[in-house]
Amino acid sequence: MGGIFGCGKKEPGDLAEKAVPADRGLGETQPPESEHAFIKNEQGFIVHMKDIKVLMKHLSSSINQQDWEAIKQDTKRLKNASPVVFTGLNKDDLPKEFVSLDVKFHLGALELISACMEKNKDKANAAFFKVVNSCDECHAKFNPKEAATSWFQ
């Protein structure tokens, strides 16, 4: 299994082994090495980030439907997701802003868990968008090609 959670689709083999012509515009999906030099396993990191995207889409739907059991399961997974851990490096070896945004992500996730335990849709939506905003901030700084929640909508 490629990550902690996912959509259940089988992931293709090692993407780095696949040759793609230079004129195919791969720069849109795979950032230059210099932008993410601090990530030990970039392909693994990308798989984890895609898993978070799938989870966030499902979580949004569950909140809108007030499916509190699904929300409980999703928020547990969200709490355990960690971009810092997914880099494969010690947090002291990472940019301080990246670590700070990871903390912000987790604080939003904890607030979301609390709101969902209260079964309060308004609080859950507000907390959910704090998590989304932490994702946006991190993407704006470290993945500007995917800077907004266009992945989410």
Short mmCIF file of N, CA and C in Angstrom, two decimals:
data_model
loop_
_atom_site.label_atom_id
_atom_site.label_comp_id
_atom_site.label_asym_id
_atom_site.label_seq_id
_atom_site.Cartn_x
_atom_site.Cartn_y
_atom_site.Cartn_z
N MET A 1 0.85 -1.17 0.00
CA MET A 1 0.00 0.00 0.00
C MET A 1 0.89 1.22 0.00
N GLY A 2 0.58 2.23 -0.84
CA GLY A 2 1.43 3.39 -1.02
C GLY A 2 1.47 4.34 0.14
N GLY A 3 0.43 4.41 0.96
CA GLY A 3 0.43 5.38 2.05
C GLY A 3 -0.39 4.87 3.21
N ILE A 4 -0.59 5.73 4.16
CA ILE A 4 -1.35 5.37 5.34
C ILE A 4 -2.81 5.19 4.98
N PHE A 5 -3.28 6.00 4.05
CA PHE A 5 -4.66 5.90 3.60
C PHE A 5 -4.72 6.33 2.15
N GLY A 6 -5.77 5.98 1.47
CA GLY A 6 -5.89 6.34 0.07
C GLY A 6 -7.24 5.94 -0.46
N CYS A 7 -7.36 6.05 -1.74
CA CYS A 7 -8.66 5.80 -2.36
C CYS A 7 -8.84 4.35 -2.75
N GLY A 8 -7.83 3.51 -2.53
CA GLY A 8 -7.96 2.09 -2.84
C GLY A 8 -7.49 1.74 -4.24
N LYS A 9 -7.18 2.76 -5.06
CA LYS A 9 -6.68 2.48 -6.40
C LYS A 9 -5.24 2.01 -6.31
N LYS A 10 -4.88 1.08 -7.18
CA LYS A 10 -3.50 0.63 -7.22
C LYS A 10 -2.64 1.72 -7.84
N GLU A 11 -1.54 2.02 -7.20
CA GLU A 11 -0.61 3.00 -7.73
C GLU A 11 0.29 2.32 -8.75
N PRO A 12 0.65 3.04 -9.81
CA PRO A 12 1.58 2.45 -10.78
C PRO A 12 2.94 2.24 -10.12
N GLY A 13 3.80 1.48 -10.80
CA GLY A 13 5.13 1.21 -10.28
C GLY A 13 5.91 2.50 -10.10
N ASP A 14 7.17 2.40 -9.87
CA ASP A 14 8.02 3.55 -9.60
C ASP A 14 7.92 4.54 -10.74
N LEU A 15 7.37 5.71 -10.46
CA LEU A 15 7.16 6.72 -11.49
C LEU A 15 8.47 7.25 -12.04
N ALA A 16 9.52 7.21 -11.25
CA ALA A 16 10.81 7.71 -11.69
C ALA A 16 11.37 6.87 -12.82
N GLU A 17 10.94 5.62 -12.95
CA GLU A 17 11.46 4.74 -13.99
C GLU A 17 10.82 5.01 -15.34
N LYS A 18 9.70 5.72 -15.38
CA LYS A 18 8.99 5.94 -16.63
C LYS A 18 9.59 7.13 -17.37
N ALA A 19 9.95 6.92 -18.62
CA ALA A 19 10.52 7.99 -19.44
C ALA A 19 9.38 8.77 -20.09
N VAL A 20 9.50 10.08 -20.05
CA VAL A 20 8.49 10.95 -20.66
C VAL A 20 9.23 11.98 -21.50
N PRO A 21 8.75 12.22 -22.72
CA PRO A 21 9.42 13.22 -23.56
C PRO A 21 9.47 14.58 -22.87
N ALA A 22 10.54 15.32 -23.10
CA ALA A 22 10.75 16.62 -22.45
C ALA A 22 9.66 17.62 -22.81
N ASP A 23 9.04 17.50 -23.97
CA ASP A 23 8.03 18.48 -24.39
C ASP A 23 6.65 18.20 -23.80
N ARG A 24 6.53 17.25 -22.90
CA ARG A 24 5.24 16.90 -22.33
C ARG A 24 4.84 17.80 -21.15
N GLY A 25 5.71 18.73 -20.73
CA GLY A 25 5.35 19.69 -19.68
C GLY A 25 5.27 19.06 -18.30
N LEU A 26 6.18 18.15 -17.99
CA LEU A 26 6.14 17.49 -16.69
C LEU A 26 6.43 18.44 -15.54
N GLY A 27 6.98 19.60 -15.81
CA GLY A 27 7.27 20.56 -14.75
C GLY A 27 6.02 20.91 -13.96
N GLU A 28 4.85 20.72 -14.54
CA GLU A 28 3.60 21.04 -13.86
C GLU A 28 3.29 20.05 -12.76
N THR A 29 3.75 18.81 -12.88
CA THR A 29 3.41 17.81 -11.89
C THR A 29 4.59 17.42 -11.01
N GLN A 30 5.80 17.67 -11.45
CA GLN A 30 6.95 17.32 -10.65
C GLN A 30 7.87 18.53 -10.57
N PRO A 31 7.92 19.18 -9.40
CA PRO A 31 8.71 20.40 -9.26
C PRO A 31 10.19 20.14 -9.43
N PRO A 32 10.94 21.18 -9.79
CA PRO A 32 12.39 21.01 -9.91
C PRO A 32 12.99 20.59 -8.58
N GLU A 33 14.06 19.87 -8.63
CA GLU A 33 14.72 19.34 -7.44
C GLU A 33 15.03 20.44 -6.42
N SER A 34 15.44 21.62 -6.90
CA SER A 34 15.86 22.68 -5.99
C SER A 34 14.73 23.17 -5.09
N GLU A 35 13.48 23.11 -5.54
CA GLU A 35 12.35 23.57 -4.73
C GLU A 35 12.11 22.67 -3.53
N HIS A 36 12.43 21.41 -3.64
CA HIS A 36 12.14 20.45 -2.58
C HIS A 36 13.38 19.67 -2.18
N ALA A 37 14.51 20.34 -2.18
CA ALA A 37 15.76 19.66 -1.87
C ALA A 37 15.75 19.05 -0.47
N PHE A 38 14.91 19.55 0.41
CA PHE A 38 14.87 19.04 1.78
C PHE A 38 14.04 17.77 1.93
N ILE A 39 13.37 17.32 0.88
CA ILE A 39 12.56 16.10 0.96
C ILE A 39 13.42 14.92 0.54
N LYS A 40 13.54 13.95 1.43
CA LYS A 40 14.41 12.79 1.20
C LYS A 40 13.89 11.90 0.08
N ASN A 41 12.59 11.61 0.08
CA ASN A 41 11.98 10.74 -0.93
C ASN A 41 10.80 11.49 -1.54
N GLU A 42 11.07 12.26 -2.59
CA GLU A 42 10.03 13.12 -3.16
C GLU A 42 8.84 12.34 -3.69
N GLN A 43 9.06 11.21 -4.34
CA GLN A 43 7.94 10.42 -4.86
C GLN A 43 7.06 9.91 -3.72
N GLY A 44 7.67 9.43 -2.64
CA GLY A 44 6.91 8.98 -1.48
C GLY A 44 6.14 10.12 -0.84
N PHE A 45 6.77 11.28 -0.77
CA PHE A 45 6.13 12.46 -0.21
C PHE A 45 4.90 12.83 -1.03
N ILE A 46 5.03 12.80 -2.35
CA ILE A 46 3.91 13.14 -3.24
C ILE A 46 2.75 12.16 -3.04
N VAL A 47 3.04 10.88 -2.88
CA VAL A 47 1.99 9.89 -2.63
C VAL A 47 1.24 10.24 -1.35
N HIS A 48 1.97 10.58 -0.29
CA HIS A 48 1.32 10.94 0.98
C HIS A 48 0.47 12.20 0.83
N MET A 49 0.95 13.18 0.08
CA MET A 49 0.18 14.41 -0.11
C MET A 49 -1.10 14.12 -0.91
N LYS A 50 -1.02 13.24 -1.88
CA LYS A 50 -2.22 12.85 -2.62
C LYS A 50 -3.22 12.14 -1.71
N ASP A 51 -2.70 11.33 -0.78
CA ASP A 51 -3.58 10.67 0.18
C ASP A 51 -4.31 11.70 1.05
N ILE A 52 -3.60 12.75 1.45
CA ILE A 52 -4.23 13.81 2.24
C ILE A 52 -5.30 14.51 1.42
N LYS A 53 -5.05 14.75 0.14
CA LYS A 53 -6.05 15.39 -0.72
C LYS A 53 -7.33 14.56 -0.78
N VAL A 54 -7.17 13.25 -0.98
CA VAL A 54 -8.33 12.35 -1.03
C VAL A 54 -9.08 12.40 0.30
N LEU A 55 -8.34 12.35 1.38
CA LEU A 55 -8.94 12.41 2.71
C LEU A 55 -9.70 13.73 2.92
N MET A 56 -9.12 14.84 2.51
CA MET A 56 -9.76 16.15 2.69
C MET A 56 -11.06 16.24 1.88
N LYS A 57 -11.06 15.71 0.68
CA LYS A 57 -12.29 15.72 -0.12
C LYS A 57 -13.37 14.89 0.56
N HIS A 58 -12.99 13.72 1.06
CA HIS A 58 -13.96 12.86 1.75
C HIS A 58 -14.45 13.52 3.02
N LEU A 59 -13.55 14.15 3.75
CA LEU A 59 -13.90 14.81 4.99
C LEU A 59 -14.87 15.96 4.75
N SER A 60 -14.65 16.73 3.71
CA SER A 60 -15.55 17.83 3.37
C SER A 60 -16.96 17.31 3.12
N SER A 61 -17.05 16.24 2.35
CA SER A 61 -18.34 15.64 2.06
C SER A 61 -19.01 15.12 3.33
N SER A 62 -18.23 14.47 4.18
CA SER A 62 -18.77 13.92 5.43
C SER A 62 -19.28 15.02 6.35
N ILE A 63 -18.56 16.14 6.40
CA ILE A 63 -19.00 17.27 7.24
C ILE A 63 -20.30 17.83 6.69
N ASN A 64 -20.38 18.01 5.39
CA ASN A 64 -21.60 18.54 4.79
C ASN A 64 -22.80 17.63 5.05
N GLN A 65 -22.56 16.32 5.08
CA GLN A 65 -23.64 15.35 5.32
C GLN A 65 -23.83 15.07 6.81
N GLN A 66 -22.98 15.67 7.64
CA GLN A 66 -23.00 15.44 9.08
C GLN A 66 -22.91 13.95 9.42
N ASP A 67 -22.06 13.25 8.69
CA ASP A 67 -21.80 11.83 8.93
C ASP A 67 -20.70 11.75 9.99
N TRP A 68 -21.10 11.85 11.25
CA TRP A 68 -20.15 12.01 12.34
C TRP A 68 -19.24 10.80 12.52
N GLU A 69 -19.69 9.60 12.19
CA GLU A 69 -18.82 8.43 12.32
C GLU A 69 -17.71 8.47 11.25
N ALA A 70 -18.07 8.82 10.03
CA ALA A 70 -17.05 8.95 8.98
C ALA A 70 -16.08 10.07 9.32
N ILE A 71 -16.61 11.17 9.86
CA ILE A 71 -15.77 12.30 10.25
C ILE A 71 -14.79 11.87 11.34
N LYS A 72 -15.26 11.09 12.29
CA LYS A 72 -14.39 10.61 13.37
C LYS A 72 -13.21 9.83 12.80
N GLN A 73 -13.50 8.91 11.88
CA GLN A 73 -12.44 8.10 11.27
C GLN A 73 -11.48 8.98 10.45
N ASP A 74 -12.05 9.90 9.67
CA ASP A 74 -11.21 10.77 8.83
C ASP A 74 -10.33 11.69 9.67
N THR A 75 -10.88 12.23 10.75
CA THR A 75 -10.09 13.15 11.57
C THR A 75 -8.96 12.41 12.29
N LYS A 76 -9.17 11.15 12.63
CA LYS A 76 -8.08 10.36 13.21
C LYS A 76 -6.95 10.22 12.18
N ARG A 77 -7.31 9.94 10.96
CA ARG A 77 -6.30 9.81 9.90
C ARG A 77 -5.61 11.14 9.65
N LEU A 78 -6.39 12.20 9.65
CA LEU A 78 -5.82 13.53 9.42
C LEU A 78 -4.83 13.88 10.52
N LYS A 79 -5.18 13.60 11.76
CA LYS A 79 -4.30 13.88 12.89
C LYS A 79 -2.97 13.13 12.75
N ASN A 80 -3.02 11.94 12.18
CA ASN A 80 -1.81 11.12 12.03
C ASN A 80 -1.00 11.45 10.78
N ALA A 81 -1.56 12.26 9.89
CA ALA A 81 -0.83 12.66 8.68
C ALA A 81 0.16 13.75 9.07
N SER A 82 1.36 13.67 8.57
CA SER A 82 2.36 14.67 8.93
C SER A 82 3.30 14.94 7.78
N PRO A 83 3.13 16.08 7.12
CA PRO A 83 4.08 16.44 6.07
C PRO A 83 5.54 16.41 6.55
N VAL A 84 5.79 16.82 7.80
CA VAL A 84 7.16 16.78 8.33
C VAL A 84 7.67 15.34 8.34
N VAL A 85 6.89 14.42 8.86
CA VAL A 85 7.30 13.02 8.92
C VAL A 85 7.48 12.47 7.51
N PHE A 86 6.57 12.85 6.60
CA PHE A 86 6.62 12.33 5.23
C PHE A 86 7.87 12.75 4.47
N THR A 87 8.58 13.80 4.93
CA THR A 87 9.82 14.21 4.26
C THR A 87 10.92 13.18 4.47
N GLY A 88 10.81 12.41 5.56
CA GLY A 88 11.84 11.43 5.87
C GLY A 88 13.03 12.01 6.60
N LEU A 89 12.93 13.26 7.01
CA LEU A 89 14.04 13.92 7.71
C LEU A 89 13.62 14.35 9.10
N ASN A 90 14.61 14.65 9.93
CA ASN A 90 14.38 15.20 11.25
C ASN A 90 13.91 16.64 11.08
N LYS A 91 12.98 17.08 11.93
CA LYS A 91 12.44 18.43 11.79
C LYS A 91 13.52 19.49 11.90
N ASP A 92 14.62 19.22 12.61
CA ASP A 92 15.71 20.19 12.72
C ASP A 92 16.44 20.39 11.39
N ASP A 93 16.27 19.46 10.46
CA ASP A 93 16.92 19.55 9.15
C ASP A 93 16.00 20.17 8.09
N LEU A 94 14.81 20.59 8.50
CA LEU A 94 13.83 21.15 7.57
C LEU A 94 13.73 22.66 7.74
N PRO A 95 13.24 23.35 6.71
CA PRO A 95 13.01 24.80 6.86
C PRO A 95 12.05 25.05 8.03
N LYS A 96 12.36 26.03 8.86
CA LYS A 96 11.53 26.33 10.03
C LYS A 96 10.10 26.64 9.64
N GLU A 97 9.90 27.33 8.52
CA GLU A 97 8.53 27.67 8.10
C GLU A 97 7.73 26.42 7.72
N PHE A 98 8.40 25.44 7.13
CA PHE A 98 7.73 24.18 6.80
C PHE A 98 7.25 23.49 8.07
N VAL A 99 8.10 23.44 9.07
CA VAL A 99 7.75 22.81 10.34
C VAL A 99 6.62 23.60 11.01
N SER A 100 6.70 24.91 10.96
CA SER A 100 5.66 25.76 11.56
C SER A 100 4.31 25.52 10.90
N LEU A 101 4.30 25.38 9.58
CA LEU A 101 3.05 25.13 8.87
C LEU A 101 2.50 23.73 9.18
N ASP A 102 3.39 22.78 9.42
CA ASP A 102 2.95 21.45 9.83
C ASP A 102 2.27 21.53 11.20
N VAL A 103 2.83 22.32 12.11
CA VAL A 103 2.22 22.51 13.43
C VAL A 103 0.85 23.15 13.27
N LYS A 104 0.75 24.16 12.42
CA LYS A 104 -0.53 24.84 12.17
C LYS A 104 -1.57 23.84 11.62
N PHE A 105 -1.14 22.98 10.71
CA PHE A 105 -1.98 21.93 10.15
C PHE A 105 -2.53 21.04 11.27
N HIS A 106 -1.65 20.62 12.18
CA HIS A 106 -2.07 19.73 13.27
C HIS A 106 -2.96 20.44 14.29
N LEU A 107 -2.70 21.70 14.56
CA LEU A 107 -3.57 22.44 15.47
C LEU A 107 -4.98 22.56 14.87
N GLY A 108 -5.06 22.81 13.56
CA GLY A 108 -6.35 22.84 12.88
C GLY A 108 -7.05 21.49 12.93
N ALA A 109 -6.27 20.42 12.76
CA ALA A 109 -6.84 19.07 12.82
C ALA A 109 -7.40 18.78 14.22
N LEU A 110 -6.67 19.20 15.25
CA LEU A 110 -7.16 18.98 16.62
C LEU A 110 -8.43 19.79 16.88
N GLU A 111 -8.48 21.00 16.36
CA GLU A 111 -9.69 21.81 16.51
C GLU A 111 -10.86 21.15 15.78
N LEU A 112 -10.57 20.58 14.63
CA LEU A 112 -11.60 19.88 13.87
C LEU A 112 -12.12 18.66 14.63
N ILE A 113 -11.22 17.93 15.25
CA ILE A 113 -11.62 16.77 16.05
C ILE A 113 -12.55 17.21 17.17
N SER A 114 -12.19 18.28 17.85
CA SER A 114 -13.00 18.79 18.95
C SER A 114 -14.39 19.21 18.46
N ALA A 115 -14.45 19.94 17.34
CA ALA A 115 -15.74 20.38 16.80
C ALA A 115 -16.60 19.19 16.40
N CYS A 116 -15.97 18.16 15.86
CA CYS A 116 -16.72 16.99 15.43
C CYS A 116 -17.20 16.17 16.61
N MET A 117 -16.44 16.18 17.69
CA MET A 117 -16.90 15.49 18.90
C MET A 117 -18.15 16.17 19.45
N GLU A 118 -18.25 17.48 19.25
CA GLU A 118 -19.44 18.24 19.67
C GLU A 118 -20.59 18.06 18.68
N LYS A 119 -20.28 17.47 17.52
CA LYS A 119 -21.25 17.31 16.43
C LYS A 119 -21.84 18.67 16.03
N ASN A 120 -20.94 19.63 15.91
CA ASN A 120 -21.32 20.99 15.57
C ASN A 120 -20.82 21.29 14.15
N LYS A 121 -21.74 21.28 13.19
CA LYS A 121 -21.37 21.44 11.79
C LYS A 121 -20.70 22.78 11.52
N ASP A 122 -21.19 23.87 12.12
CA ASP A 122 -20.59 25.19 11.89
C ASP A 122 -19.15 25.24 12.38
N LYS A 123 -18.92 24.74 13.60
CA LYS A 123 -17.55 24.71 14.14
C LYS A 123 -16.67 23.77 13.30
N ALA A 124 -17.24 22.65 12.87
CA ALA A 124 -16.48 21.69 12.07
C ALA A 124 -16.06 22.33 10.74
N ASN A 125 -16.97 23.05 10.10
CA ASN A 125 -16.62 23.72 8.84
C ASN A 125 -15.54 24.77 9.06
N ALA A 126 -15.66 25.56 10.13
CA ALA A 126 -14.66 26.59 10.41
C ALA A 126 -13.28 25.95 10.66
N ALA A 127 -13.26 24.88 11.44
CA ALA A 127 -12.00 24.20 11.73
C ALA A 127 -11.44 23.53 10.47
N PHE A 128 -12.32 22.96 9.67
CA PHE A 128 -11.89 22.31 8.42
C PHE A 128 -11.17 23.32 7.54
N PHE A 129 -11.73 24.53 7.43
CA PHE A 129 -11.09 25.52 6.57
C PHE A 129 -9.81 26.07 7.16
N LYS A 130 -9.61 25.96 8.47
CA LYS A 130 -8.31 26.29 9.05
C LYS A 130 -7.26 25.28 8.56
N VAL A 131 -7.66 24.02 8.51
CA VAL A 131 -6.75 22.99 7.99
C VAL A 131 -6.46 23.27 6.52
N VAL A 132 -7.50 23.54 5.74
CA VAL A 132 -7.32 23.84 4.31
C VAL A 132 -6.40 25.05 4.14
N ASN A 133 -6.59 26.09 4.96
CA ASN A 133 -5.75 27.28 4.85
C ASN A 133 -4.29 26.96 5.18
N SER A 134 -4.07 26.06 6.14
CA SER A 134 -2.68 25.69 6.43
C SER A 134 -2.06 24.96 5.24
N CYS A 135 -2.87 24.16 4.56
CA CYS A 135 -2.39 23.49 3.34
C CYS A 135 -2.05 24.54 2.27
N ASP A 136 -2.97 25.51 2.09
CA ASP A 136 -2.75 26.56 1.09
C ASP A 136 -1.47 27.34 1.37
N GLU A 137 -1.26 27.69 2.63
CA GLU A 137 -0.05 28.46 2.98
C GLU A 137 1.22 27.67 2.67
N CYS A 138 1.19 26.39 2.99
CA CYS A 138 2.36 25.57 2.73
C CYS A 138 2.60 25.42 1.23
N HIS A 139 1.52 25.19 0.49
CA HIS A 139 1.66 25.06 -0.96
C HIS A 139 2.14 26.36 -1.58
N ALA A 140 1.65 27.50 -1.10
CA ALA A 140 2.07 28.79 -1.65
C ALA A 140 3.58 28.97 -1.47
N LYS A 141 4.10 28.53 -0.36
CA LYS A 141 5.53 28.69 -0.07
C LYS A 141 6.38 27.60 -0.71
N PHE A 142 5.92 26.35 -0.64
CA PHE A 142 6.78 25.23 -1.03
C PHE A 142 6.34 24.49 -2.28
N ASN A 143 5.15 24.77 -2.80
CA ASN A 143 4.67 24.14 -4.02
C ASN A 143 3.78 25.13 -4.77
N PRO A 144 4.37 26.23 -5.25
CA PRO A 144 3.56 27.31 -5.83
C PRO A 144 2.76 26.90 -7.07
N LYS A 145 3.10 25.80 -7.70
CA LYS A 145 2.32 25.35 -8.86
C LYS A 145 0.96 24.83 -8.45
N GLU A 146 0.82 24.51 -7.18
CA GLU A 146 -0.45 24.04 -6.64
C GLU A 146 -0.71 24.81 -5.34
N ALA A 147 -0.78 26.13 -5.47
CA ALA A 147 -0.78 27.00 -4.30
C ALA A 147 -2.14 27.11 -3.62
N ALA A 148 -3.22 26.83 -4.31
CA ALA A 148 -4.54 27.04 -3.73
C ALA A 148 -5.28 25.72 -3.63
N THR A 149 -6.48 25.79 -3.10
CA THR A 149 -7.26 24.57 -2.90
C THR A 149 -7.97 24.13 -4.18
N SER A 150 -7.43 24.48 -5.32
CA SER A 150 -8.02 24.00 -6.57
C SER A 150 -8.08 22.48 -6.56
N TRP A 151 -7.17 21.85 -5.85
CA TRP A 151 -7.16 20.39 -5.73
C TRP A 151 -8.35 19.92 -4.93
N PHE A 152 -8.89 20.81 -4.10
CA PHE A 152 -9.94 20.44 -3.17
C PHE A 152 -11.33 20.58 -3.78
N GLN A 153 -11.52 21.51 -4.69
CA GLN A 153 -12.86 21.81 -5.21
C GLN A 153 -13.23 20.96 -6.40
#
